[in-house]
Structures are given as structure tokens and as C-alpha cells.
Amino acid sequence: MDTLANVIVSSILLGGVYFILSLGLNIILGVLDIVNFAHGALIILGAYSTFLINRALHWDPFILVLVDMVVVGVIGAVLYLCYLRFTVNSPLVRMFALIGFNSVVAALLLIFMGSDYRTVPIDLGTWYLGPIPIRVTQVIAFAFAIALGVITIVLLNRTKVGKAVKAVTDDRTSVQLAGINDRRLSLLAFTVGAGLAGAAGGIISTYVTFGSESGLAFAIIAFAIVIVGGLGDIWGGAVASLLVALVLTGVTVYLSSALTNTALFLLVLFVLLVRPRGILGRGRV
Amino acid sequence: MSTHLSRARRVSMAAGVALAGLVLASCGGGDLDEKDASEPIQIGLIEPMSGPFADNGTQADRGASLCVEQINEAGGIAALDGAQLQLVKQDTGNAQPAQVANQAQSLIDNNDLSAMIGAWASSYTLAIAPVMEQNGMPLLTESFADDIVAQGYQFIFKIPAAASVMGEQGVTVVLDLAEANNYDISKAAMVTENTSSAQVSAAGAVGMLESRGIEITGEEYFAPGLTDANSLAIKVLAGDPDFLFAQGGLADMKILQEALAAQGYEGPILGSGSALVNPHYFSTVGEPANGAFTSAGWNWDLPGAEEFVKQFTEANEEFDFPGQEAGEDCVAVYAIAAALEEAGSRDPKAVRDALSTISITEGPGSMVANGALEFEDNGALKDATPVIVQWQDGKPRTVFPEDIATAEPIFTQ
């Protein structure tokens, strides 16, 4: 019984982080129709941003999550302005460019940061929920992730710009006909999406060790969540994050950690076959 | 069809054969013994110096480079008129084993190597071993895996003890220690990465635990590159073990040990090499690292290593002590130097024959656990014994074999 409760609590905490991990990817996909293969690189840039600033200035790693968001958002904006906006009609070229961006980032990090695995020193102890131990770091990471997610959703639903961004998601042609500058909205969406990936990297850096190529493993989880939640469906992504965390944790504890990737892909396959619009049925096909 | 070739065709065929012979001769670099002392003796160093195993590969590079420098400063290889040693380095990066085999072949083809050192990972070493055999190139390896010296290879020489012995010996030492410290171990669990040498070590450890009547409450293999270790910790601790055999890379061990500590595990941990012999282990994992035991192929506090450690830390100020691979590869360089002296030749086959007969009992070449470097017929180190190490105050200290231990093992309840 303790083990089951432990699995549930652990999955909820992990699910919160997975939500922020997939949110940026989801927004970019929803608004720009770009499958952001550079997502892993943006995540890891956020992690390194926390590591470097924390080492130099000793700022609190959780405050740095906001800085990561700005830093990686700017990198995303530059990537979009300098390259991606010219590839609107060349999805294949864009795909390879984004995959290439991962390799470039990994190589640059290796050259300038070396091959050492990095860690952000933070240990805030452990709380106990009855018999269930919970690391305070993970609770704060969860809280930050949920707060950022909620703020993003509120901004998308309650502000004029946010509504315009959502409108582009739903019907780009109508938005253009209404005279709204969808190029600026696209830049904004990519910047915000990249910034959220950076924030996710910052949050992750507080409890995992990372190296120049560590982004891929997290990007795979983010892609699975976006598919399970439904392409572009943010609420679906939230539910999918919890589900994926529960599946990965449950499979490890009750079956074998060797089966986690298999379980993840079976889940993706199952959702694609049974609910191609995602778990809530509101995503794009 | 006529069996008689025209004269012109015969001449052109002969010319072709001669040309092919010339090309092959130039590829082979000619006779190595015709080289004079001004030309360096090349030793290939093939290691993962970037990518996920870079910590280990760069330690190997630092250790080998330092000892090549030491030998050169002392006058080079006397039997070859003072010829200097030169490392020719190949970074495997994060390549697949088959690619590493190609890299090894290319290193041999494009240089005039007399011997090679590498390739750290057991999967890499197993992949390049046939290349060594086909090319008649001796390889000194830091790899743990038992299979490397179980295939009848003639050109492979292995410095550390076998992975299975590492696991078994580590368990034996820790169990004896626990008994002496009145720490009751009746249940144990294993959590290790699914790499070749880790699996062999873990199987050896589990076998030894079972043979001592200890109940195994969980066995879990994980793929390197963990994104969350909480679930693993929940699983392996579900059976309430008193002892854990845990092994993985540095990044994985950090989050695994943090998760184990957060889930309330305070008992002993034993590993076998990998992260637990990495000089960055303590600075990465932090306090949970102290108290961890591991089997190792080499440790910085072995007898005879004092001068090497001093020079290493002076040359590499970021390290308080050299890592396992640095020591092993220094030993490998001295072994090759001794073989070159013995053979009086740069020829790889002559170096191989000399390696099979050398016996080094003093100097840096002898800084192995049993104090002597001599190889068995199968290429394994004679009387190889693992060093059992415990992390104390941020440093790995040798606690076994007892005659060379530099610290008393600490067993916290």
C-alpha cells in the first residue's frame, strides 16, 4: 500500500515537471505547425543557463528558472528570425535544420563546457506525507512548473495577444484575413515556446545531472506527451503529462525499468490508434 | 575461351600486381625496425575522450600522457637508441562499437604503431579485439569484462581484474566487514545499468550474496541516461534491503543515490568501477557518496603510486588525485616501454612477444594491487586482484587487500 501511494505521489510530482517540459513544444506545434526537433537542445540550454549563473552569482536555482526562460527565449527568437521564418514552405529543410541545431548546441557545449556532467547544488531536505518521503526540491519544481503552466494558459485565454495566438492555432487563414500580423504572432509563439523549454531545463537541472547531450531523453518524453495529449491541446498535454509519469513510474516499480521506453511507445501507439486527436479528443490530427 | 594471355595483357597484369604491392608496402609503412632513433615510437591511444564516457577517457589520456612524458624525459627507450615515445590519440566519442573497430583499423593503417592502449568500455574493447588480432597489434586494456581474455586472443593484455571477480570480491569484503561491525545483512537488492561489464559484475555480486545465504529482494537493470530515479528507488527499496549493489555512470548514480537517500536508505552501497571510481564522484553526488564501496582496477593510494600521484596532481590541478584509468594507462605505458626494451624492436609482434614475458616488480609499471606486472598466457594480469575502495571524506581509500589498505573501513549503522 505504501508502495502504491509512493508511486502515485511520485507520479504527480513528476507529471508537473513533464507538463512544463511539453508545454513549449505544444505551443510551437499548435501555432506554427512546426515540430520542434530542437526542443531537446533548448531544454539543455536552460539547464546550462541555471548552472552557469548559479555558479557565477550564486542566485537561487528556482529564481533562475525565470532567467532561463528569457535567455532561451531570446535564443529561440534568434533561431526563428535568422532561419526558421525562411523555411515556411520547406518543412523537410526545417526539420533537418532543427535536428542540426541539436548537434550544433551539443558540440558547442562540449567545446566550451567540457564533457563533465553538471549538477546544480541544491538540497532542501525531505518532507514526509505520512510514510511517503517527498523531496522538497521536487515539490518546488512541481509548484514552479504548475505555476508557469497556469500563467501561460491564462495569458493565452485572457489577453488579446494570447487569444490571437490561439486563433492562429485554430485557423491561420481567418486570422490573416482579419488583418492580424500572423508573422509577429509566430515569432512570439516560437519565443515563448523556446522560453518555456528553457524554463523546463532550469527546473530539471535542480534534480538531475546533465551533460551536453542530455536533452534528447527529455525531448522524447515531451514528444510522447504532446501526441498523447493531442497536438496543440494544452489541457490534453496536462492530462497526458500525468498519465505518462504514472505509466513510466508504474512500469518501473511493478514491471521493469527496462520496459519504460516500450511502455511509452505502446501508449503513444494506442492513443494514435484509438484517440488520434489526443486523450481529450481536442487536438489536431 | 583461350587460356593463353597476350603478352601485352601479361605485362599489364604484372605491372598491376607490382603497383598493388607498392601500395600495400606504403600503407604498411615499411619495416619499423629500419626507423632511426630520431623517429618516435608510436603508441595508439583509443579512448572515449568526449561523449558520456569522457571523464574516464580523458583520465586515461592524462595518465598515459604523463607517463610517456616521464619515460621520454628519462631518456626514452635505451634499447632503441633513446627513441622517444609518442601517443597517437583517437577519440571514440559516443560511437557505436562497430564504428570504434573501424577507428582502430584506421589508426593502425595511418600510423606506424608499435602497440595500442584502450578502449575503456568493454563493448568497445570487445569490438576492437579482433582488429588487433588481425593486424598483429598488441593492445593493453583497462576494460573489466571477463570475455576479453576468454576468447583465445594472443594480442590482448588486460590490466584490471575480471569483472566477475570485482563483483564477488567486493561483496565478500563488504559482508565480512559488516559482520565484524555487527551490521546484520540478511536482505540485499541490486540496481545497475545494463552495460556488459556492469551486468557481469552484478551477476557475480548477486551469486556471491546468494551463496552467503542472503535473500535477494530485487534485481533491476536500467538503461543509462536516467531522467528520473525515484521510481527505481521505490522499487529496489520495496523489499527493505540492508545492502545494495548499485552501479552506473556518474550522472545516473547521482540521481539514483539522491533518490535512495530521499526514500530513506542509509545502508551500505557497493558498486564496481564506473562512477564510483570517477574523481568527480564525490563532487557530483555529494554526501551520499561517502561510505560507498567499490571494486576498482587501480586506486591512487596503491603502494608505489606516490610519485605518479604527485606529478599528476601538479599537471592537473583540478584533480585532488588521479582516477582509476589514469593509473591503469600509466601502468600500460610502462609495460609497453619495458616490452620495447626487452624486444629491442618497434615491431608490434616483437612487442607482443615481449609483453607476454615481462615482469615488472618496481617503479610505476608495478603500481597494481599485487605489486607486480606479469601476464598470463591468455593476456590476463597474473594474480590480478581487485582493489576494494571506500569513499571517505571525499576520497576513495583502499580498504582491501588488507596488506596495502590505507584506511580502516567505516561501517555506519
XYZ file of C-alpha atoms in Angstrom:
698
model
C 0.000 0.000 0.000
C 2.868 2.325 0.875
C 4.484 1.483 -2.443
C 1.307 2.308 -4.365
C 0.906 5.625 -2.524
C 4.580 6.340 -3.180
C 4.090 5.643 -6.893
C 1.077 7.970 -7.072
C 2.751 10.846 -5.223
C 5.946 10.435 -7.214
C 3.984 10.392 -10.494
C 2.058 13.549 -9.636
C 5.286 15.428 -8.866
C 6.939 14.102 -11.995
C 3.842 14.841 -14.062
C 4.007 18.517 -13.130
C 7.554 18.773 -14.448
C 6.614 16.803 -17.562
C 3.818 19.301 -18.201
C 6.212 22.258 -18.388
C 8.582 20.049 -20.384
C 5.970 19.561 -23.089
C 4.188 22.928 -22.954
C 6.662 24.857 -25.135
C 6.693 22.076 -27.704
C 2.903 22.057 -27.748
C 2.561 25.815 -28.257
C 5.084 25.867 -31.115
C 3.368 22.915 -32.745
C -0.086 24.380 -32.250
C 0.629 27.879 -33.508
C 3.371 27.383 -36.047
C 2.724 23.832 -37.112
C 6.422 23.268 -36.505
C 7.512 20.006 -34.948
C 10.328 21.499 -32.929
C 13.102 18.933 -33.164
C 15.358 21.445 -31.409
C 13.302 21.097 -28.220
C 15.952 18.935 -26.501
C 18.690 21.477 -27.229
C 16.543 24.336 -25.865
C 15.851 22.346 -22.682
C 19.528 21.669 -22.102
C 20.439 25.303 -22.793
C 18.062 26.235 -19.964
C 19.783 23.746 -17.670
C 23.231 25.120 -18.510
C 21.932 28.672 -18.068
C 20.931 27.830 -14.486
C 24.220 26.043 -13.871
C 26.416 28.885 -15.158
C 24.585 31.763 -13.488
C 24.239 29.838 -10.232
C 27.954 29.098 -10.250
C 28.920 32.680 -11.041
C 26.387 34.649 -8.996
C 25.016 32.041 -6.563
C 21.451 33.024 -7.406
C 18.722 30.677 -6.249
C 18.200 27.994 -8.934
C 14.438 28.455 -8.832
C 14.681 32.218 -9.397
C 16.964 31.372 -12.294
C 14.153 29.447 -13.962
C 12.727 32.829 -14.962
C 16.133 33.972 -16.227
C 16.457 30.726 -18.225
C 13.117 31.500 -19.796
C 14.387 34.862 -21.042
C 17.807 33.562 -22.128
C 16.475 30.592 -24.068
C 13.514 32.635 -25.355
C 15.976 35.075 -26.933
C 17.942 32.169 -28.443
C 14.650 30.836 -29.823
C 13.762 34.249 -31.276
C 17.146 34.480 -32.998
C 16.740 30.949 -34.364
C 13.316 31.862 -35.702
C 14.283 35.226 -37.191
C 17.550 34.077 -38.729
C 16.379 30.809 -40.117
C 13.011 29.276 -39.448
C 10.884 32.055 -40.934
C 12.518 31.408 -44.303
C 11.544 27.740 -44.248
C 7.757 28.111 -44.154
C 7.384 26.213 -47.428
C 10.179 23.739 -46.808
C 9.186 21.541 -43.873
C 11.840 18.960 -44.692
C 14.635 21.542 -44.726
C 13.255 22.963 -41.485
C 13.189 19.552 -39.860
C 16.836 18.883 -40.707
C 17.804 22.397 -39.617
C 16.190 21.851 -36.217
C 17.795 18.429 -35.814
C 21.095 20.041 -36.834
C 20.581 22.732 -34.201
C 20.709 19.970 -31.558
C 24.064 18.769 -32.872
C 25.460 22.303 -33.027
C 24.356 23.058 -29.454
C 25.770 19.732 -28.193
C 29.099 20.378 -29.956
C 29.359 23.953 -28.672
C 28.540 22.871 -25.129
C 31.170 20.145 -25.373
C 33.778 22.644 -26.610
C 33.021 25.433 -24.147
C 31.678 23.497 -21.154
C 33.665 20.281 -21.473
C 32.445 16.730 -21.110
C 31.739 16.815 -17.377
C 28.233 16.157 -16.200
C 26.846 19.156 -14.381
C 24.754 19.486 -11.322
C 23.160 22.443 -9.602
C 23.843 22.136 -5.879
C 20.502 22.225 -4.121
C 19.230 20.026 -1.338
C 16.323 21.261 0.701
C 15.720 18.054 2.605
C 12.783 15.688 2.657
C 9.193 16.073 3.846
C 7.015 13.165 4.867
C 3.429 12.783 3.769
C 2.587 10.074 6.272
C 5.054 7.316 5.345
C 5.730 8.795 1.897
C 9.013 10.710 1.572
C 8.906 13.741 -0.719
C 11.956 15.764 -1.638
C 11.358 19.474 -1.094
C 13.276 20.254 -4.296
C 10.791 18.194 -6.280
C 7.836 19.865 -4.594
C 9.165 23.309 -5.522
C 9.982 22.116 -9.047
C 6.409 20.843 -9.309
C 4.989 24.116 -7.965
C 7.079 26.191 -10.375
C 6.089 24.032 -13.310
C 2.389 24.227 -12.484
C 2.569 27.995 -11.854
C 4.289 28.611 -15.189
C 1.810 26.370 -16.951
C -1.183 28.120 -15.399
C 0.222 31.590 -16.178
C 0.786 30.546 -19.803
C -2.756 29.181 -20.106
C -4.238 32.318 -18.528
C -2.212 34.554 -20.846
C -3.350 32.537 -23.849
C -7.014 32.700 -22.847
C -7.362 36.109 -21.249
C -5.120 38.514 -23.185
C -5.643 39.934 -26.643
C -2.307 38.664 -27.889
C -2.922 35.287 -26.327
C -6.312 34.998 -27.972
C -4.742 35.962 -31.301
C -2.111 33.267 -30.837
C -4.872 30.742 -30.095
C -6.782 31.953 -33.115
C -3.757 31.241 -35.311
C -3.760 27.741 -33.874
C -7.379 27.274 -34.840
C -7.476 28.984 -38.231
C -4.454 30.804 -39.637
C -6.224 31.930 -42.842
C -9.051 33.664 -40.969
C -6.518 35.430 -38.764
C -4.688 36.709 -41.835
C -7.996 37.813 -43.399
C -8.798 39.675 -40.169
C -5.663 41.754 -40.713
C -3.694 40.379 -37.798
C 0.058 40.123 -38.374
C 0.479 36.391 -38.013
C 4.259 36.613 -38.592
C 4.714 38.549 -35.371
C 2.464 36.105 -33.605
C 4.569 33.260 -34.983
C 7.755 34.902 -33.689
C 6.084 35.440 -30.325
C 4.888 31.849 -30.164
C 8.320 30.428 -31.017
C 9.981 32.719 -28.492
C 7.529 31.750 -25.746
C 7.760 28.072 -26.659
C 11.564 28.180 -26.574
C 11.468 30.138 -23.316
C 9.227 27.514 -21.735
C 11.643 24.804 -22.889
C 14.437 26.794 -21.228
C 12.383 27.090 -18.038
C 11.804 23.335 -18.131
C 15.570 22.848 -18.448
C 16.122 25.102 -15.451
C 13.606 23.159 -13.380
C 15.065 19.809 -14.431
C 18.576 20.977 -13.552
C 17.548 21.146 -9.897
C 17.163 17.386 -9.616
C 19.030 15.621 -12.412
C 22.624 15.622 -13.613
C 23.043 16.731 -17.189
C 25.614 16.844 -19.966
C 25.756 18.330 -23.436
C 23.601 15.588 -24.947
C 21.102 15.068 -22.147
C 18.265 16.979 -23.836
C 17.239 14.139 -26.125
C 15.837 11.876 -23.402
C 13.600 14.697 -22.129
C 12.589 15.727 -25.641
C 11.390 12.158 -26.330
C 9.147 12.309 -23.252
C 7.857 15.737 -24.341
C 7.018 14.455 -27.840
C 5.171 11.470 -26.381
C 3.138 13.779 -24.112
C 2.210 16.092 -26.987
C 0.969 13.141 -29.052
C -0.925 11.534 -26.157
C -2.426 14.877 -25.155
C -3.367 15.814 -28.692
C -1.354 18.092 -30.979
C -1.750 21.685 -29.790
C -4.143 20.802 -26.928
C -2.638 22.295 -23.781
C -5.152 20.819 -21.328
C -4.752 17.490 -23.060
C -0.997 17.910 -22.534
C -1.558 18.441 -18.822
C -3.554 15.208 -18.512
C -1.070 13.362 -20.728
C 1.844 14.549 -18.567
C 0.281 12.942 -15.535
C -0.573 9.794 -17.458
C 2.937 9.439 -18.913
C 4.508 9.992 -15.480
C 2.181 7.398 -13.992
C 2.952 4.878 -16.751
C 6.740 5.367 -16.545
C 6.794 5.185 -12.752
C 4.296 2.315 -12.555
C 6.084 0.226 -15.192
C 9.424 0.712 -13.414
C 8.084 -0.200 -9.999
C 5.724 -3.032 -10.922
C 7.416 -4.454 -14.048
C 10.917 -3.356 -15.032
C 12.690 -0.123 -15.850
C 13.916 -1.882 -18.997
C 10.312 -1.678 -20.253
C 9.724 2.058 -19.755
C 10.533 3.088 -23.329
C 8.477 0.200 -24.677
C 5.551 1.237 -22.474
C 5.884 4.858 -23.595
C 5.770 3.960 -27.265
C 2.919 1.486 -26.758
C 0.966 4.262 -25.046
C 1.663 6.620 -27.966
C 0.666 3.920 -30.446
C -2.505 3.119 -28.529
C -3.568 6.770 -28.389
C -2.786 7.286 -32.083
C -4.969 4.290 -32.959
C -7.837 4.848 -30.530
C -7.868 8.614 -29.992
C -5.841 10.235 -32.776
C -6.974 13.670 -31.563
C -5.420 13.028 -28.187
C -6.688 11.879 -24.857
C -9.322 14.622 -24.582
C -10.146 14.393 -28.282
C -9.458 18.091 -28.878
C -6.062 18.036 -30.569
C -5.302 18.299 -34.247
C -4.832 15.238 -36.376
C 37.791 -19.107 -74.083
C 41.564 -19.064 -74.575
C 43.783 -19.877 -71.584
C 46.706 -18.074 -73.193
C 47.035 -14.423 -72.336
C 48.517 -11.999 -74.766
C 51.968 -10.602 -73.958
C 50.586 -7.122 -73.533
C 47.958 -8.371 -71.092
C 50.548 -10.316 -69.089
C 52.764 -7.251 -68.855
C 49.870 -5.096 -67.720
C 48.847 -7.696 -65.104
C 52.400 -7.897 -63.774
C 52.536 -4.120 -63.590
C 49.235 -4.121 -61.733
C 50.474 -6.667 -59.196
C 53.700 -4.707 -58.695
C 51.743 -1.483 -58.205
C 49.425 -3.175 -55.711
C 52.487 -4.434 -53.855
C 53.906 -0.928 -53.736
C 50.636 0.499 -52.434
C 50.386 -2.185 -49.735
C 54.012 -1.632 -48.729
C 53.465 2.100 -48.412
C 50.253 1.521 -46.416
C 52.141 -0.722 -44.019
C 54.769 1.931 -43.523
C 57.614 -0.432 -44.295
C 59.793 -2.119 -41.719
C 59.502 -0.384 -38.357
C 62.978 -1.536 -37.341
C 64.510 0.450 -40.171
C 63.466 3.662 -38.427
C 66.220 5.523 -36.612
C 66.062 6.820 -33.048
C 65.068 10.315 -34.145
C 61.700 8.963 -35.203
C 59.318 8.498 -32.258
C 57.871 5.121 -31.332
C 54.126 5.459 -31.793
C 51.604 4.075 -29.311
C 47.920 4.278 -30.257
C 45.564 5.508 -27.549
C 41.911 4.843 -28.380
C 39.554 6.109 -25.679
C 36.188 7.843 -25.271
C 37.591 11.331 -24.708
C 34.277 13.028 -25.472
C 30.667 11.968 -25.008
C 29.140 10.227 -21.997
C 32.330 8.344 -21.022
C 34.623 11.339 -21.496
C 35.525 11.523 -17.802
C 37.034 8.054 -17.999
C 38.650 8.502 -21.415
C 40.274 11.804 -20.503
C 41.629 10.298 -17.273
C 43.200 7.549 -19.392
C 44.679 10.188 -21.697
C 46.063 12.261 -18.816
C 47.662 9.230 -17.161
C 49.165 7.825 -20.377
C 50.435 11.248 -21.491
C 52.116 11.931 -18.157
C 53.924 8.599 -18.144
C 55.026 8.919 -21.778
C 56.484 12.278 -20.769
C 58.240 10.676 -17.759
C 59.818 7.966 -19.921
C 60.905 10.448 -22.589
C 62.450 12.787 -20.022
C 64.345 9.824 -18.568
C 65.949 9.219 -21.963
C 63.365 7.244 -23.951
C 63.843 3.592 -24.889
C 67.523 2.755 -24.337
C 67.405 -0.433 -26.410
C 66.285 1.638 -29.386
C 68.982 4.298 -29.040
C 66.877 6.511 -26.806
C 63.940 6.756 -29.218
C 61.082 8.771 -27.711
C 57.538 7.521 -27.195
C 54.655 9.303 -28.902
C 50.939 8.827 -28.242
C 48.712 8.841 -31.316
C 45.243 9.557 -29.965
C 41.859 8.529 -31.268
C 38.707 9.777 -29.573
C 35.917 7.232 -29.954
C 33.341 9.812 -28.875
C 29.937 8.242 -28.444
C 30.387 5.927 -31.432
C 28.834 2.505 -31.824
C 31.226 -0.417 -31.165
C 31.399 -1.288 -34.894
C 32.488 2.278 -35.656
C 35.138 2.065 -32.938
C 36.500 -1.064 -34.653
C 36.820 0.998 -37.857
C 38.517 3.792 -35.926
C 41.041 1.284 -34.554
C 41.722 -0.104 -38.028
C 42.193 3.395 -39.378
C 44.559 4.284 -36.526
C 46.675 1.234 -37.388
C 46.564 1.876 -41.157
C 47.528 5.530 -40.943
C 50.361 5.260 -38.428
C 53.360 3.127 -37.581
C 52.130 1.899 -34.236
C 54.108 -0.472 -32.058
C 51.259 -1.085 -29.570
C 47.893 0.284 -28.539
C 46.074 1.156 -25.322
C 42.275 1.266 -24.983
C 39.346 1.281 -25.288
C 37.869 1.595 -21.748
C 34.290 0.425 -22.376
C 34.017 -3.352 -22.548
C 31.782 -3.103 -25.635
C 34.449 -1.023 -27.402
C 37.290 -3.288 -26.325
C 35.435 -6.424 -27.394
C 34.806 -4.757 -30.772
C 38.424 -3.790 -31.418
C 39.998 -7.016 -30.103
C 39.526 -8.897 -33.432
C 41.060 -5.908 -35.251
C 44.114 -6.192 -33.004
C 44.394 -9.907 -33.698
C 44.047 -9.497 -37.472
C 46.675 -6.752 -37.548
C 49.036 -8.387 -35.065
C 48.863 -5.310 -32.848
C 49.225 -5.682 -29.058
C 46.532 -3.937 -27.018
C 46.730 -3.150 -23.319
C 43.259 -2.620 -21.960
C 41.634 -1.095 -18.884
C 38.407 -2.944 -19.615
C 36.938 -5.114 -16.833
C 34.872 -7.618 -18.860
C 35.843 -11.277 -18.431
C 35.191 -12.076 -22.110
C 38.172 -10.043 -23.288
C 40.658 -12.673 -22.148
C 38.372 -15.660 -22.675
C 38.438 -15.727 -26.495
C 41.922 -17.135 -27.030
C 43.276 -13.799 -28.266
C 47.068 -13.544 -28.498
C 47.474 -9.777 -28.656
C 45.247 -8.589 -25.778
C 46.695 -7.805 -22.343
C 44.303 -6.874 -19.564
C 45.421 -4.816 -16.567
C 42.449 -4.880 -14.133
C 40.936 -7.973 -12.544
C 37.931 -9.645 -14.204
C 34.517 -8.023 -13.787
C 33.022 -11.155 -12.192
C 35.814 -11.210 -9.598
C 35.253 -7.499 -8.974
C 31.628 -8.124 -8.029
C 32.309 -11.265 -5.984
C 35.336 -9.893 -4.163
C 33.570 -6.630 -3.354
C 30.627 -8.498 -1.838
C 32.891 -10.789 0.183
C 34.825 -7.876 1.640
C 31.742 -5.821 2.494
C 29.945 -8.801 4.071
C 32.966 -9.693 6.200
C 33.238 -6.089 7.182
C 29.577 -5.903 8.094
C 29.920 -8.969 10.263
C 32.939 -7.523 12.048
C 30.970 -4.341 12.674
C 27.852 -6.179 13.886
C 25.805 -4.884 10.971
C 23.250 -7.517 10.056
C 22.779 -8.099 6.345
C 20.022 -10.577 5.621
C 18.422 -8.935 2.556
C 20.069 -7.291 -0.424
C 18.977 -5.727 -3.711
C 20.779 -4.922 -6.949
C 20.257 -1.935 -9.228
C 22.684 -1.470 -12.075
C 22.966 -0.148 -15.597
C 22.528 -2.679 -18.376
C 26.036 -2.420 -19.846
C 28.135 -5.552 -20.398
C 30.693 -5.223 -17.593
C 28.087 -3.870 -15.135
C 25.851 -6.871 -15.768
C 28.758 -9.299 -15.292
C 29.825 -7.583 -12.053
C 26.241 -7.518 -10.803
C 25.711 -11.194 -11.629
C 28.930 -12.026 -9.747
C 27.795 -9.952 -6.788
C 24.308 -11.491 -6.698
C 25.754 -15.012 -6.970
C 28.084 -14.344 -4.063
C 25.286 -12.818 -1.964
C 23.072 -15.852 -2.562
C 25.916 -18.227 -1.758
C 26.231 -16.477 1.609
C 22.555 -17.113 2.296
C 21.377 -13.558 1.740
C 17.912 -13.054 0.299
C 17.851 -11.002 -2.906
C 14.791 -8.734 -2.679
C 15.140 -7.102 -6.068
C 17.252 -7.105 -9.219
C 16.865 -4.152 -11.547
C 18.786 -3.199 -14.683
C 18.318 0.278 -16.131
C 19.344 1.902 -19.395
C 21.990 4.620 -18.907
C 20.649 8.187 -19.101
C 18.031 8.160 -16.346
C 15.564 11.046 -16.386
C 14.064 10.052 -13.049
C 15.411 7.714 -10.386
C 12.624 7.974 -7.843
C 10.712 5.072 -9.343
C 13.852 2.894 -9.339
C 14.487 3.777 -5.705
C 10.895 2.935 -4.738
C 11.213 -0.414 -6.481
C 14.579 -1.585 -5.119
C 13.745 -0.448 -1.587
C 10.302 -2.082 -1.601
C 11.844 -5.293 -0.186
C 13.549 -3.341 2.615
C 17.138 -4.437 1.820
C 20.037 -3.992 4.252
C 22.567 -3.803 1.445
C 22.578 -2.530 -2.141
C 24.754 -3.386 -5.100
C 24.399 -0.307 -7.311
C 26.313 0.655 -10.401
C 26.013 3.213 -13.170
C 27.563 6.237 -14.798
C 28.184 9.395 -12.826
C 25.036 11.225 -13.904
C 22.826 8.235 -13.159
C 24.474 7.451 -9.829
C 23.934 10.995 -8.631
C 20.188 10.983 -9.105
C 19.910 7.347 -8.051
C 21.754 7.872 -4.777
C 19.819 11.066 -4.062
C 16.575 9.221 -4.656
C 17.695 6.291 -2.475
C 18.631 8.702 0.310
C 15.332 10.576 -0.052
C 13.478 7.258 0.174
C 15.223 6.638 3.472
C 18.006 4.198 2.539
C 21.025 4.585 4.815
C 22.677 1.175 4.438
C 25.876 0.336 2.597
C 26.205 0.627 -1.171
C 28.693 -1.358 -3.190
C 29.463 -0.736 -6.848
C 32.065 -1.897 -9.307
C 34.058 0.791 -11.094
C 32.371 3.275 -13.428
C 31.073 6.305 -11.498
C 32.336 5.075 -8.169
C 35.966 5.350 -9.261
C 35.487 8.693 -11.028
C 37.439 11.538 -9.359
C 34.301 13.674 -9.733
C 32.109 11.162 -7.885
C 32.127 12.965 -4.557
C 31.855 16.479 -6.008
C 28.918 15.316 -8.161
C 26.977 13.051 -5.807
C 27.806 14.901 -2.597
C 27.441 13.497 0.907
C 25.672 10.218 -0.125
C 28.978 9.308 -1.836
C 30.816 8.993 1.471
C 30.716 5.431 2.728
C 30.141 3.875 -0.713
C 32.305 0.865 -1.509
C 33.524 -0.126 -4.932
C 35.789 -2.615 -6.624
C 38.404 -0.912 -8.755
C 41.175 -1.847 -11.132
C 43.500 0.725 -9.592
C 43.472 3.333 -6.845
C 45.604 6.397 -6.260
C 46.837 5.274 -2.828
C 48.398 1.978 -4.001
C 52.000 1.400 -2.939
C 54.469 2.875 -5.407
C 51.996 5.389 -6.814
C 53.158 8.351 -4.695
C 55.385 9.987 -7.317
C 52.849 9.439 -10.094
C 50.084 10.970 -7.943
C 52.274 13.966 -7.116
C 53.158 14.641 -10.735
C 49.595 14.017 -11.896
C 48.037 16.481 -9.462
C 50.703 19.069 -10.293
C 49.979 18.703 -14.006
C 46.198 18.552 -13.494
C 45.392 20.987 -10.714
C 41.651 20.442 -10.990
C 42.072 16.934 -9.553
C 43.000 16.034 -5.973
C 44.047 12.569 -7.129
C 44.281 10.633 -10.409
C 41.374 8.435 -11.418
C 41.461 4.669 -11.974
C 42.079 4.927 -15.726
C 44.951 7.380 -15.297
C 46.820 4.858 -13.152
C 45.962 1.884 -15.344
C 47.121 3.640 -18.502
C 50.337 4.797 -16.848
C 50.996 1.156 -15.988
C 50.164 0.241 -19.611
C 52.684 2.785 -20.942
C 55.417 1.437 -18.648
C 54.550 -2.118 -19.695
C 54.940 -1.183 -23.362
C 58.201 0.627 -22.610
C 59.520 -2.462 -20.806
C 58.454 -4.657 -23.734
C 60.215 -2.339 -26.205
C 63.390 -2.548 -24.101
C 63.075 -6.314 -23.888
C 62.362 -6.757 -27.607
C 64.848 -4.162 -28.814
C 62.418 -3.688 -31.640
C 59.471 -1.476 -32.586
C 57.761 -4.304 -34.396
C 54.274 -4.900 -32.881
C 54.684 -8.682 -32.966
C 58.029 -8.474 -31.182
C 56.445 -6.108 -28.638
C 53.606 -8.623 -28.133
C 56.068 -11.454 -27.541
C 58.000 -9.335 -25.053
C 54.801 -8.283 -23.246
C 53.992 -11.936 -22.654
C 57.309 -12.437 -20.856
C 57.944 -9.185 -18.953
C 57.840 -8.996 -15.175
C 57.855 -5.537 -13.612
C 58.223 -5.505 -9.845
C 59.352 -1.933 -9.230
C 58.658 1.574 -10.481
C 55.379 2.921 -11.887
C 54.896 -0.200 -14.009
C 54.352 -2.232 -10.857
C 51.719 0.011 -9.239
C 48.986 -2.619 -9.388
C 47.250 -4.226 -6.408
C 49.503 -7.313 -6.308
C 52.659 -5.204 -6.806
C 53.902 -6.987 -9.936
C 53.045 -6.708 -13.606
C 53.178 -10.032 -15.381
C 50.674 -11.502 -17.819
C 49.137 -14.971 -18.023
C 49.082 -16.838 -21.347
C 45.537 -15.599 -22.005
C 46.599 -11.972 -21.504
C 45.099 -11.546 -18.022
C 47.228 -9.938 -15.343
C 48.848 -12.652 -13.241
C 47.386 -12.843 -9.714
C 45.125 -9.925 -10.533
C 43.129 -8.810 -7.556
C 40.603 -6.013 -7.433
C 41.186 -3.135 -5.106
C 38.242 -2.574 -2.770
C 37.801 1.079 -2.104
C 35.607 3.050 0.264
C 34.884 6.746 -0.187
C 35.879 8.570 2.978
C 35.983 12.349 3.352
C 35.523 12.808 -0.375
C 38.327 10.467 -1.479
C 38.423 6.781 -2.447
C 40.597 4.930 0.082
C 41.858 1.393 -0.379
C 40.391 -0.886 2.317
C 41.300 -4.220 0.699
C 43.651 -6.104 0.165
C 44.478 -5.595 3.829
C 48.249 -5.549 3.292
C 48.014 -2.449 1.098
C 44.956 -0.803 2.702
C 45.434 2.844 3.593
C 42.250 3.239 5.608
C 40.113 1.305 8.034
C 36.695 0.662 6.549
C 33.887 2.596 8.175
C 30.573 0.880 8.649
C 27.740 3.106 9.722
C 24.629 1.545 11.137
